Coordinates of C-alpha atoms in Angstrom, one line a residue:
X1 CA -89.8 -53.7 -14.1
X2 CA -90.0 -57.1 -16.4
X3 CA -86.9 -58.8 -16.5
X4 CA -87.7 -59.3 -20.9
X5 CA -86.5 -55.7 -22.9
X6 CA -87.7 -55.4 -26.4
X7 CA -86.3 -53.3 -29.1
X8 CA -89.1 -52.9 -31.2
X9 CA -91.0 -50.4 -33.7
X10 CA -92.5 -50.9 -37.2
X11 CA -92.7 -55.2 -36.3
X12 CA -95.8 -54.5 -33.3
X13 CA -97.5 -51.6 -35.1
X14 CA -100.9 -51.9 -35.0
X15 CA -100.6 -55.6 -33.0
X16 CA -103.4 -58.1 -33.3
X17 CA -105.1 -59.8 -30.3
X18 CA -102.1 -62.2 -29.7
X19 CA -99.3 -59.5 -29.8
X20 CA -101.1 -57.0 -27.5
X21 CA -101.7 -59.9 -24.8
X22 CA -97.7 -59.9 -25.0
X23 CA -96.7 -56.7 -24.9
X24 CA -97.4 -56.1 -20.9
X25 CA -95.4 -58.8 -20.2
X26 CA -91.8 -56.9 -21.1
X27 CA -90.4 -53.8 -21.6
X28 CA -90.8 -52.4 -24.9
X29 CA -88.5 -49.9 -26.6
X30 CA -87.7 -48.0 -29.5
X31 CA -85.6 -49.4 -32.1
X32 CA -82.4 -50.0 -30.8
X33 CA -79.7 -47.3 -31.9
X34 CA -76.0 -47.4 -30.7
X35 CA -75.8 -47.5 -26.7
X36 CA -79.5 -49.1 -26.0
X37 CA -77.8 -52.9 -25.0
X38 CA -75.3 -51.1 -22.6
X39 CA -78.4 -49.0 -21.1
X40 CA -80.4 -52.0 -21.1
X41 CA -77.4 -53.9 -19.2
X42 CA -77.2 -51.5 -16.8
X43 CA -81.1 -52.2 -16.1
X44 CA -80.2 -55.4 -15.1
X45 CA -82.4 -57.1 -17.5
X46 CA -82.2 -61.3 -17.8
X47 CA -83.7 -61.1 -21.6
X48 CA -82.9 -59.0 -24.3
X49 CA -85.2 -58.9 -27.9
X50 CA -83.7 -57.5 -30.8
X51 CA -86.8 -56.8 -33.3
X52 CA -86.1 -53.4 -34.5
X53 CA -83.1 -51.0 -34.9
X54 CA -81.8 -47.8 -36.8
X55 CA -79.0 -47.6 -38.8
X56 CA -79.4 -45.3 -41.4
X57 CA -79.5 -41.9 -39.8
X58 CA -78.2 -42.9 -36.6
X59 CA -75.1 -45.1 -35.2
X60 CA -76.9 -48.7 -35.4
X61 CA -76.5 -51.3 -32.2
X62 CA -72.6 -53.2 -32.7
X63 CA -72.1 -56.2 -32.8
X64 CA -69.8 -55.6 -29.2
X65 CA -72.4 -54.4 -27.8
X66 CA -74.3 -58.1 -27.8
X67 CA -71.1 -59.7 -27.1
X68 CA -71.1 -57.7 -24.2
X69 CA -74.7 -58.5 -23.1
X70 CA -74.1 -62.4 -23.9
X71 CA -70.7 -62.0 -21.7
X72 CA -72.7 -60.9 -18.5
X73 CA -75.0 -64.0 -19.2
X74 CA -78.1 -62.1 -20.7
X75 CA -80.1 -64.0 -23.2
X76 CA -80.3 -62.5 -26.2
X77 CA -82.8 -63.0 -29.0
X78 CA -82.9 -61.7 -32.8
X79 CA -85.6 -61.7 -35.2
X80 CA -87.7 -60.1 -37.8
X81 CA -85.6 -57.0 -39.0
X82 CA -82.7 -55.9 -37.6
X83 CA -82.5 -58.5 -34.9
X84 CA -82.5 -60.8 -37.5
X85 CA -79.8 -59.6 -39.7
X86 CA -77.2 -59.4 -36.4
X87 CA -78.6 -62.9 -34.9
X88 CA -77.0 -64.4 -38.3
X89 CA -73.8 -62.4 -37.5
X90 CA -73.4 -63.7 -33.4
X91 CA -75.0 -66.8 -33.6
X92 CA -71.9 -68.8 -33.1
X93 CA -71.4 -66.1 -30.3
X94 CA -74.3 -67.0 -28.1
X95 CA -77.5 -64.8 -29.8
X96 CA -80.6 -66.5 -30.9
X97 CA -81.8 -66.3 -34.3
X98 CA -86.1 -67.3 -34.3
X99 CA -88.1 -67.2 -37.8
X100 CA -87.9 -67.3 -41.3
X101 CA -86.0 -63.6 -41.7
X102 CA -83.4 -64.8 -39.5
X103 CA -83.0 -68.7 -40.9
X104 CA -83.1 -67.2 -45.2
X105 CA -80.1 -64.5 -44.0
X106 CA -78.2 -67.5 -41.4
X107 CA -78.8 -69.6 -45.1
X108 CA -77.1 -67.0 -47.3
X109 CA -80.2 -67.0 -49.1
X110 CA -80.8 -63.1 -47.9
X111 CA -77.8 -61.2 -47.7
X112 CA -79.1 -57.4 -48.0
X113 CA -80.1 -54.7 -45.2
X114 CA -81.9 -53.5 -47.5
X115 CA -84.0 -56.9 -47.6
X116 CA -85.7 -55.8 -44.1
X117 CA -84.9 -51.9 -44.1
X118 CA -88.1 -49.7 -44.3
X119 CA -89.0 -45.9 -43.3
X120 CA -91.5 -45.8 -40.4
X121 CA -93.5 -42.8 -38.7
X122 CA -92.3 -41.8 -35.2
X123 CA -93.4 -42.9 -32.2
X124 CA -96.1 -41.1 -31.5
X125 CA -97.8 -42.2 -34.9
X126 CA -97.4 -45.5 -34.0
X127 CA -94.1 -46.2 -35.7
X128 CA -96.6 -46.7 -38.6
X129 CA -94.4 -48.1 -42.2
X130 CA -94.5 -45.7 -44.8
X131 CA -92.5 -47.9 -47.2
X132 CA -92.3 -51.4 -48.1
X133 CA -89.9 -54.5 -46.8
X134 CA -88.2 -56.1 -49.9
X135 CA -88.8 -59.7 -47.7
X136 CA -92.0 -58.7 -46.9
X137 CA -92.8 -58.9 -51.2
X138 CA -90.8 -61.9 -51.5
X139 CA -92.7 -63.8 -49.2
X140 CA -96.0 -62.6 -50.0
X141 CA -94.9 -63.5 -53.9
X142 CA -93.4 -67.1 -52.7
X143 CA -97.1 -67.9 -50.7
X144 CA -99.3 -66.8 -53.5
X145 CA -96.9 -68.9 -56.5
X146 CA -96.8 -71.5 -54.0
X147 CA -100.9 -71.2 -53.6
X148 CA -101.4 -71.1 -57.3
X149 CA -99.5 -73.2 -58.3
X150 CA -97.4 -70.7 -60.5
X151 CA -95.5 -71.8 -63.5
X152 CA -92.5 -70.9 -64.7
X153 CA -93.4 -68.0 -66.6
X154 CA -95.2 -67.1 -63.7
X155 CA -92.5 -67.3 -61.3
X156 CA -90.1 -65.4 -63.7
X157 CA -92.4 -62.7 -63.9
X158 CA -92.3 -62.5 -59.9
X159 CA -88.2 -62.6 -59.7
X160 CA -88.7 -59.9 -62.6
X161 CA -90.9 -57.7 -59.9
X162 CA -88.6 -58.3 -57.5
X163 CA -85.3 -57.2 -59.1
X164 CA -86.9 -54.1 -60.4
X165 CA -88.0 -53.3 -56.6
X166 CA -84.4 -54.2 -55.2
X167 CA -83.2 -51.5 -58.0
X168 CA -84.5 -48.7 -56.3
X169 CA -83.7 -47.3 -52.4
X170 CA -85.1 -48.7 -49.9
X171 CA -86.6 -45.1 -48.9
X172 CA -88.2 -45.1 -52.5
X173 CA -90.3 -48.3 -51.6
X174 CA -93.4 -46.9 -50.9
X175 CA -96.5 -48.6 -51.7
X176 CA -97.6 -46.5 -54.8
X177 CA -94.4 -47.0 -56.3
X178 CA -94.2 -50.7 -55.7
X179 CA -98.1 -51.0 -56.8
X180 CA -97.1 -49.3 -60.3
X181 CA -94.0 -51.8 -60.9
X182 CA -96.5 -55.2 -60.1
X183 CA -99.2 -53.4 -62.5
X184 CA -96.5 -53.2 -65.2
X185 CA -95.2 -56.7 -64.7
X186 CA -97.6 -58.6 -63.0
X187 CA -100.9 -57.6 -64.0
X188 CA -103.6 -56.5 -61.8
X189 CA -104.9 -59.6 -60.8
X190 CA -101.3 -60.8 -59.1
X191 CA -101.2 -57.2 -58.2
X192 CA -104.2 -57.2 -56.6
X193 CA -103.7 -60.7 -53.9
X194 CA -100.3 -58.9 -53.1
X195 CA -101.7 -55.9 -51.9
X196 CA -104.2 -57.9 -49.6
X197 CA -101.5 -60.4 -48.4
X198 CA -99.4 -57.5 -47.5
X199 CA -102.7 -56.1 -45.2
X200 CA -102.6 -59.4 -43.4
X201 CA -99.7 -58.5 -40.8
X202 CA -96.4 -60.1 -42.9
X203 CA -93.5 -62.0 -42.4
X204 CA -91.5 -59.5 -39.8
X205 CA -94.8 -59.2 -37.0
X206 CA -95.3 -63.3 -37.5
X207 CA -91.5 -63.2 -36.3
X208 CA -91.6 -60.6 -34.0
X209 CA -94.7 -63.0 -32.0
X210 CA -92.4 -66.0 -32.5
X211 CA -89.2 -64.6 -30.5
X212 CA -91.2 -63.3 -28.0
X213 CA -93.5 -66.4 -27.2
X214 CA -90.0 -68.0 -26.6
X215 CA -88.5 -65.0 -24.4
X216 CA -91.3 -65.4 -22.3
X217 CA -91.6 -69.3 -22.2
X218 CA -87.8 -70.1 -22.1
X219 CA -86.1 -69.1 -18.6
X220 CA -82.8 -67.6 -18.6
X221 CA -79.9 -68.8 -16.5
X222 CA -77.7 -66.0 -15.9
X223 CA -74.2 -67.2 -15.2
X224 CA -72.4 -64.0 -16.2
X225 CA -68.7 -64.2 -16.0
X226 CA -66.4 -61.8 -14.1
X227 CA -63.3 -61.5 -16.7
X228 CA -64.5 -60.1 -19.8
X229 CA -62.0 -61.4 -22.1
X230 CA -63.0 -59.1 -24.6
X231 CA -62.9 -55.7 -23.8
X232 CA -60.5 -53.6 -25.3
X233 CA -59.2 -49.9 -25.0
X234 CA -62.0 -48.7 -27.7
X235 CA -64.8 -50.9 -25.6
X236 CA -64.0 -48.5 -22.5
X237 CA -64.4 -45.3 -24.8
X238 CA -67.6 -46.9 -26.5
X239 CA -68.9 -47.5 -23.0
X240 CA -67.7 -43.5 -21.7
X241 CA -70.1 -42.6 -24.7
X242 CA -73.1 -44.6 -24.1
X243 CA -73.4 -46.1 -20.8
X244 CA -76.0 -44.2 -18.5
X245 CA -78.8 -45.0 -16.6
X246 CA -81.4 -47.2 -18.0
X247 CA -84.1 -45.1 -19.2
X248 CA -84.1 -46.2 -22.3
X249 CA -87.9 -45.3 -23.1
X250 CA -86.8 -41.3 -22.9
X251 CA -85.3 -39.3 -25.9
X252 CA -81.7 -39.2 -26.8
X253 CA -80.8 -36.0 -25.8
X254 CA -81.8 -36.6 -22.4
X255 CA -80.4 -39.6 -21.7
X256 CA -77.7 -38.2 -19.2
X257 CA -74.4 -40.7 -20.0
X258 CA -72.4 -41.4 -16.5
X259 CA -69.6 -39.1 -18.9
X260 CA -71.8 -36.1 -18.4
X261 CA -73.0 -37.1 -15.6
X262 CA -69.1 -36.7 -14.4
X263 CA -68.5 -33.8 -17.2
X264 CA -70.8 -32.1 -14.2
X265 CA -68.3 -33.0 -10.9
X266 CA -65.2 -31.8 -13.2
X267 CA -67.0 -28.1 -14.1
X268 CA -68.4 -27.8 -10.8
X269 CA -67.0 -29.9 -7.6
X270 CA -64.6 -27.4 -5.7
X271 CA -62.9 -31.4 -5.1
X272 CA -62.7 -32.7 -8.2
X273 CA -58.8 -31.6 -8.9
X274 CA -58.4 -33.6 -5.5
X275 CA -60.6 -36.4 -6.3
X276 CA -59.1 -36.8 -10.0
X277 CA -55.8 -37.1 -8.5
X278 CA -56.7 -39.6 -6.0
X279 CA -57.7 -41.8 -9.0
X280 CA -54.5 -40.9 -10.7
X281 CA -52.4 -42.1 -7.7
X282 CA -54.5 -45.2 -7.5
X283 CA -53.9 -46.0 -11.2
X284 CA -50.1 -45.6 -11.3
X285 CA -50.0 -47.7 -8.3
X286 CA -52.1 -51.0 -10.2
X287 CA -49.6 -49.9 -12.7
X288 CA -46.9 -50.5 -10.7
X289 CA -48.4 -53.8 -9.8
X290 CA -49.0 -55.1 -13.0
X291 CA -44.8 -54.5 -13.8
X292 CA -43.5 -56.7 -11.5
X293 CA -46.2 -59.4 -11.9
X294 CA -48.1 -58.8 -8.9
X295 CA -52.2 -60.2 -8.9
X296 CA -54.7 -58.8 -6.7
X297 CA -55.6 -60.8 -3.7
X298 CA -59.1 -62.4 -4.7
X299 CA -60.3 -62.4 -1.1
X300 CA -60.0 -58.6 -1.0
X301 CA -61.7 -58.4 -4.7
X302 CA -64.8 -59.9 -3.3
X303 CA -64.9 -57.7 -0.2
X304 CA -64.4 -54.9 -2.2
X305 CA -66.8 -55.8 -5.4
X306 CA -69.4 -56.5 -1.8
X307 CA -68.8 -52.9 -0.6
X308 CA -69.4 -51.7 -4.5
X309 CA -72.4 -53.7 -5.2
X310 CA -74.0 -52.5 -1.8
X311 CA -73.1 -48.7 -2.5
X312 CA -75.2 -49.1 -5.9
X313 CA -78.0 -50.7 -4.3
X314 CA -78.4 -48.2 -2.0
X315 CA -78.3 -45.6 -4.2
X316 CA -81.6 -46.9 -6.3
X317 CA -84.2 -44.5 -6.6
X318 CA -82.5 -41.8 -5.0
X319 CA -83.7 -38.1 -7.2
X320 CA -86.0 -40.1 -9.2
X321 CA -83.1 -41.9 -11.0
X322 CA -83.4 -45.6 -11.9
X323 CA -81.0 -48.4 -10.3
X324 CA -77.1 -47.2 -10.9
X325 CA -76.6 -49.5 -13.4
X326 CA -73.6 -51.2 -13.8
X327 CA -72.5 -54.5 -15.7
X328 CA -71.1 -57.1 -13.1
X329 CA -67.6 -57.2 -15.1
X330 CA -67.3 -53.3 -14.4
X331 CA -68.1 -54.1 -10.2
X332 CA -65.1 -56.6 -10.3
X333 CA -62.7 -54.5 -12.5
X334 CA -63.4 -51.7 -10.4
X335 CA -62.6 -54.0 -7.3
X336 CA -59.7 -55.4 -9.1
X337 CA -57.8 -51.9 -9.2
X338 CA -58.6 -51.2 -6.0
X339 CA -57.1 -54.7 -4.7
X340 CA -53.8 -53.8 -7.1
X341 CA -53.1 -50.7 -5.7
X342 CA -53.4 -52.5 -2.1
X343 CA -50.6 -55.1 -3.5
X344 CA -48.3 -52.5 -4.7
X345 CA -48.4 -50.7 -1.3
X346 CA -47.9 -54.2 0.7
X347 CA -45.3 -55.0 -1.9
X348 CA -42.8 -51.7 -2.3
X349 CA -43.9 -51.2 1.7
X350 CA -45.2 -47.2 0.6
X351 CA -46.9 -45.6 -2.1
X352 CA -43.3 -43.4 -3.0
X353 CA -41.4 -46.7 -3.5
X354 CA -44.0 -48.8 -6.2
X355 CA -44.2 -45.0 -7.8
X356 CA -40.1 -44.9 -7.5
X357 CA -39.9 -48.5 -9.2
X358 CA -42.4 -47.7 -11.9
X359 CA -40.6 -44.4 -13.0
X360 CA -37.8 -46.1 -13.5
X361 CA -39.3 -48.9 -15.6
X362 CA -40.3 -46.0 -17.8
X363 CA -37.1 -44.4 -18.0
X364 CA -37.8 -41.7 -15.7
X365 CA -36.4 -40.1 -12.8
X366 CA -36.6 -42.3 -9.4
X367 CA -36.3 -39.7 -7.5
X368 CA -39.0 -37.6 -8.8
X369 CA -40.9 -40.4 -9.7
X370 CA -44.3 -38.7 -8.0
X371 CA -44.5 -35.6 -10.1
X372 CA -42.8 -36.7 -12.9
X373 CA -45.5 -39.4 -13.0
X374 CA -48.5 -37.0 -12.5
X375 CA -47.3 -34.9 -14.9
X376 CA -47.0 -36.9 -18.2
X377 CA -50.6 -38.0 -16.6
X378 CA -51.5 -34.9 -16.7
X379 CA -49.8 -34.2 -20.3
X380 CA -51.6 -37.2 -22.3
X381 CA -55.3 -38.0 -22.4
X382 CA -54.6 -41.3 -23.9
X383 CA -52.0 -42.8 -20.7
X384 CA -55.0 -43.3 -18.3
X385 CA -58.0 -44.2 -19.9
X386 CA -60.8 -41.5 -19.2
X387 CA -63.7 -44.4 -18.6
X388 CA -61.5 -44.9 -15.1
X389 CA -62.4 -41.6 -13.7
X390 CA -66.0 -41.8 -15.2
X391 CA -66.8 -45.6 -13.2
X392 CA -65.3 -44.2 -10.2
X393 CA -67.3 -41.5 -10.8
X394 CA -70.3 -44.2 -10.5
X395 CA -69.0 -45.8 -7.7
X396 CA -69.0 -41.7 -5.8
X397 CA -71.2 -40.0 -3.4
X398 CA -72.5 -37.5 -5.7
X399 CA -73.3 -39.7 -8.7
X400 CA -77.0 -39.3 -8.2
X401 CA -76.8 -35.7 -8.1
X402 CA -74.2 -35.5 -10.7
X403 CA -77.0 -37.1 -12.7
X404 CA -80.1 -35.2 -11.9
X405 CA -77.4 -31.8 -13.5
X406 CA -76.2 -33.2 -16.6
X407 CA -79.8 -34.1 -17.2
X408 CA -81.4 -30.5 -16.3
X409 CA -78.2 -29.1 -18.5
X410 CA -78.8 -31.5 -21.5
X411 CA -82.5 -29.9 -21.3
X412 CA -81.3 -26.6 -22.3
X413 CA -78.5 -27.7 -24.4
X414 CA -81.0 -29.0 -26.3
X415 CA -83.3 -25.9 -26.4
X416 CA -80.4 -24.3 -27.4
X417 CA -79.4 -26.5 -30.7
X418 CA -83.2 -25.9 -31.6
X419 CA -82.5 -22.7 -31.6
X420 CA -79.3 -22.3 -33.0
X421 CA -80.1 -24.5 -36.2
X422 CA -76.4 -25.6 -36.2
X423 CA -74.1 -23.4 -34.9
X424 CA -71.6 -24.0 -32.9
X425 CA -70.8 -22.1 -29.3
X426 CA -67.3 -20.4 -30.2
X427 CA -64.1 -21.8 -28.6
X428 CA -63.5 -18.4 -27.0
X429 CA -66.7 -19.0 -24.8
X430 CA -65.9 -22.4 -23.8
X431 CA -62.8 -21.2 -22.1
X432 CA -64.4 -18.2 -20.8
X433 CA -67.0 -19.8 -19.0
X434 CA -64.1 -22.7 -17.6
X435 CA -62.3 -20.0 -16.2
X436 CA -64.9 -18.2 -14.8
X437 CA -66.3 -21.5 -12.8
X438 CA -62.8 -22.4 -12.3
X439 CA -61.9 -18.9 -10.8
X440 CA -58.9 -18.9 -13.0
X441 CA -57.5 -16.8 -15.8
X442 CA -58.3 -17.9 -19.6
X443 CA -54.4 -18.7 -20.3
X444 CA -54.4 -21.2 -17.3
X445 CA -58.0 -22.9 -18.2
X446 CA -56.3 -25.7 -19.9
X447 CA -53.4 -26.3 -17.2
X448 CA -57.1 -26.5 -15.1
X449 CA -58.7 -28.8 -17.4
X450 CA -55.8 -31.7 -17.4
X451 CA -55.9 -31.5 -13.4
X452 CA -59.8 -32.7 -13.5
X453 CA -59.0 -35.2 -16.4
X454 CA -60.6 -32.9 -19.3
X455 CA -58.5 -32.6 -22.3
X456 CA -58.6 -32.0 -25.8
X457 CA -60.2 -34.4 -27.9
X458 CA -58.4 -37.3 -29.0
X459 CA -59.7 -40.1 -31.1
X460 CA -63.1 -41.5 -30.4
X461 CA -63.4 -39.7 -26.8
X462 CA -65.2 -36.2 -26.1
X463 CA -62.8 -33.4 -25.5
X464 CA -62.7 -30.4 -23.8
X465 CA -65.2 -28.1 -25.5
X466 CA -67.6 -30.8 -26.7
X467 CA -68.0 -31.3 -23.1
X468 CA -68.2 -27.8 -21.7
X469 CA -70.1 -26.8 -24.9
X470 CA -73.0 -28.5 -23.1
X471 CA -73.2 -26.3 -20.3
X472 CA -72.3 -23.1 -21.8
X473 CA -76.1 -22.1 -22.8
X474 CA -77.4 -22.9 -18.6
X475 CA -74.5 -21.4 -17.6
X476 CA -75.3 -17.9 -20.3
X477 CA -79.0 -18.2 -19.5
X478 CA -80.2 -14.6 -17.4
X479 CA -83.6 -16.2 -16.3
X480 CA -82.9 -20.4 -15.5
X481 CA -84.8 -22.4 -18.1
X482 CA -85.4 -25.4 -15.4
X483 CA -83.2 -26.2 -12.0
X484 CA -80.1 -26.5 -13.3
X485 CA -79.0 -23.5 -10.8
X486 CA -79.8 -25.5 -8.1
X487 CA -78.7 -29.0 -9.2
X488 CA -75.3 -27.4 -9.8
X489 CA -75.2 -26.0 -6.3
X490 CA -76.5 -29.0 -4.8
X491 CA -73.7 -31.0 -6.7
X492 CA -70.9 -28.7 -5.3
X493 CA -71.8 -28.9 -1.3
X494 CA -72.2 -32.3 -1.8
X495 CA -68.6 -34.2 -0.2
X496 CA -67.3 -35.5 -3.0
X497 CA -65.5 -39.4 -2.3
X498 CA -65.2 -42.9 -3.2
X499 CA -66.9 -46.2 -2.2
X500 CA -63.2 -47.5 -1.5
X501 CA -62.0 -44.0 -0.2
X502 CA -59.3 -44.8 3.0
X503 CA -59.6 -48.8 2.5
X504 CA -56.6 -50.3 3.3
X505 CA -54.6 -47.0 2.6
X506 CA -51.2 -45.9 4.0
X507 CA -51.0 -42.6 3.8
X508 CA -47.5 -41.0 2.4
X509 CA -46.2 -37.2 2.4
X510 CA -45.2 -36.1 -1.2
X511 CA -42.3 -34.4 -2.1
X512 CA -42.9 -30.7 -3.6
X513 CA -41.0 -31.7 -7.0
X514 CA -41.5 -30.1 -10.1
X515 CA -40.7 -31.4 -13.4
X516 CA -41.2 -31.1 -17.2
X517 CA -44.2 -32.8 -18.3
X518 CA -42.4 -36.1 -20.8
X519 CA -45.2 -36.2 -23.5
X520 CA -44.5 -39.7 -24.7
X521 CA -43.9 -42.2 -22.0
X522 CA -46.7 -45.2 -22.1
X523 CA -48.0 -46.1 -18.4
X524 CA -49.2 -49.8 -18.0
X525 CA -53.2 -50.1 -18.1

């Protein structure tokens, strides 16, 4: 696989000779939507080219999601269309803006998405544009004045043009329409040289060669760092939407996420409850860590970040699934929470007294720290974040199969939506078909849910019946639409267990306690 991805549509339709000698030499894309730079970090990619990018239909690419590519040392280009419009916005960040698009926005002297925006064909038409680029006509205008040697009447009647094309929608561009405006207010001559410099390839492909000459002449020097300063509680829910495996070339819908990937271990592992609150225990105790100033041991975060970075290389290729793909930041953190746990226990000599000394921190009950603690866990999506469980999810024995379901399941979810034409599986099914995997009644499905970390939505996360809504039309299906049967079968023999699992562990006995869940105490992340 070429270490150079390219985001790239309308900019490389129909390439010339110079273009198409290019093109084998990277990894070309669609048009980047929300999610493609984490999927293209997990490919472990040196090089990423912005050319093209949707934003009017779809969630468009953030700007966190290039600061996270630049953090992990990934060179990051921007040009043409929407690549240029964010390389003016993270320049002084790290991205690199190449070619006239990007250096007239970086100048102020463009400062419109609609400037670049056009409506293209799909894919399998090429990506063809059915409209026109507003700096596409400004160019052409500026070489053929410039050629001319236009006056100033001349050159007022081409600003004229221009304003009445920037008056209407971008997706009201299209040629005829533009064609009828430079016939009212150019003439037919002018009219006439625009049409055929606009035939000649345009300002966006002349950029779109220019970034990638330089991606492929320039060598990048990954030096990605293993802090990311800058993630934040809404970077871990952006990344429990989005990250997945790198196969970025496939459609959306089938692009299994590592959330429904573990959206699969919670319906369906008989060891997920267990597994869950093995994670839970582990968390509370980095918490604990974290309160009395304690810092993991960096000797033991490198072994540890060793054992996770050979667990994913091992698992490469296995069911036809690409490289797990994980940024290096998310190896150390992972290692990092492993390590803290470690301190607490070497600290508060057991796992009862760091849990002890945290409860009371929090106002709690010493003596039942342990299920008073689990409980307000189990109470509050929001006091351990749920991108934890999914990355230790990654870092499992049964992530591969995990994804190989949610990806057969996502197939007939998506039959399904065809079919439905927008309807909505009832919240009375949803809990139906929990309870009847769960093999428990439907007034106890949501006790159920909490103990595998599934909850009601809350703020930018998935909740419960978005994620089981997915699985409700495999799970209703009387003749199987693909293998989901067996994936799901497969999934739950499988032992279900961490990289890290037993490392360093001393192993307590917990006292039976029983408490009321407190709904409002905050746990240290």
């Amino acid at each position: 696989m070429p270490d150079i991805v390219v985001f790239a549509g309308p900019c490389i339709a129909e390439p010339d000779a110079e273009l198409a000698a290019m093109l084998p030499r990277v990894w070309v894309c669609p048009p980047a939507q929300r999610g493609d730079f984490l999927r293209a970090l997990g490919a472990r990619v040196k090089t990423i080219v912005l050319l093209d990018g949707y934003y009017h239909n779809v969630p468009a690419v953030t700007h966190k999601e290039i600061l996270e590519a630049l953090h992990e040392g990934v060179r990051v280009y921007g040009a043409a269309s929407m690549g240029a419009l964010r390389a003016a916005e993270m320049q002084r960040y790290g991205m690199i803006g190449v070619g006239e698009v990007f250096a007239r926005f970086h100048a102020g002297v463009l400062d419109g998405d609609d400037e670049v925006a056009i409506l293209h064909t799909e894919a399998e038409h090429g990506y063809r544009p059915v409209t026109v680029a507003l700096v596409e006509l400004r160019h052409a205008l500026a070489e053929d004045d410039e050629l001319y040697n236009a006056d100033a009447p001349s050159r007022a009647l081409s600003n004229a043009f221009l304003a009445a094309v920037k008056t209407l929608p971008f997706t009201e561009r299209d040629p005829h329409t533009v064609q009828d405006i430079a016939l009212r207010i150019l003439g037919k001559e002018r009219t006439h040289r625009l049409r055929a410099r606009l035939r000649g390839g345009g300002l966006k492909r002349a950029d779109a060669k220019r970034a990638l000459r330089r991606a492929l002449d320039e060598t990048p020097r990954i030096v990605p760092s293993r802090r990311p300063a800058h993630r934040t509680s809404f970077s871990g829910r952006f990344r429990e939407f989005y990250l997945g495996p790198a196969r970025l070339e496939a459609p959306a819908w089938s692009r299994p996420t590592y959330r429904k990937a573990w959206t699969m271990v919670q319906m369906h592992h008989p060891q997920a409850p267990r597994f869950v609150r093995s994670l839970r225990l582990r968390f509370l105790l980095a918490s604990a860590a974290r309160h009395v100033g304690l810092r993991p041991r960096p000797e033991r975060v490198h072994e540890y970040a060793a054992q996770l970075e050979a667990a994913l290389e091992s698992s490469a290729g296995v069911n036809g699934s690409d490289a797990l793909p994980l940024a290096q930041g998310e190896v150390w953190e992972e290692a990092e929470t492993q390590a803290l746990a470690d301190r607490a226990r070497e600290r508060f000599k057991s796992e009862n007294a760091a849990l002890a000394d945290l409860a009371a921190r929090l106002g709690l009950d010493p003596e039942r720290a342990r299920s008073q603690l689990f409980a307000c866990l189990e109470a509050q999506d929001d006091l351990m974040p749920a991108w934890l469980l999914v990355r230790a999810c990654v870092f499992s024995s049964v992530i591969s199969e995990a994804l190989s379901t949610a990806e057969a399941c996502l197939e007939v979810y998506a039959a399904f939506r065809a079919w439905a034409r927008g309807r909505r599986i009832t919240e009375r099914e949803v809990v139906r078909t929990a309870a009847r995997l769960w093999e428990c009644s439907p007034q106890s499905v949501e006790r159920a849910a909490a103990r595998r970390g599934l909850f009601r939505a809350h703020g930018f996360s998935a909740g419960f019946h978005e994620l089981v809504e997915m699985l409700v039309p495999a799970e209703k299906l009387h003749t199987p639409l693909n293998d989901y049967p067996h994936r799901k079968q497969l999934l739950a023999r499988m032992p279900l267990r961490h990289v890290l699992r037993g490392t360093r562990r001393t192993r307590t006995r917990r006292p039976r306690t029983r408490s009321t869940p407190a709904r409002h105490v905050r746990v240290a992340v």
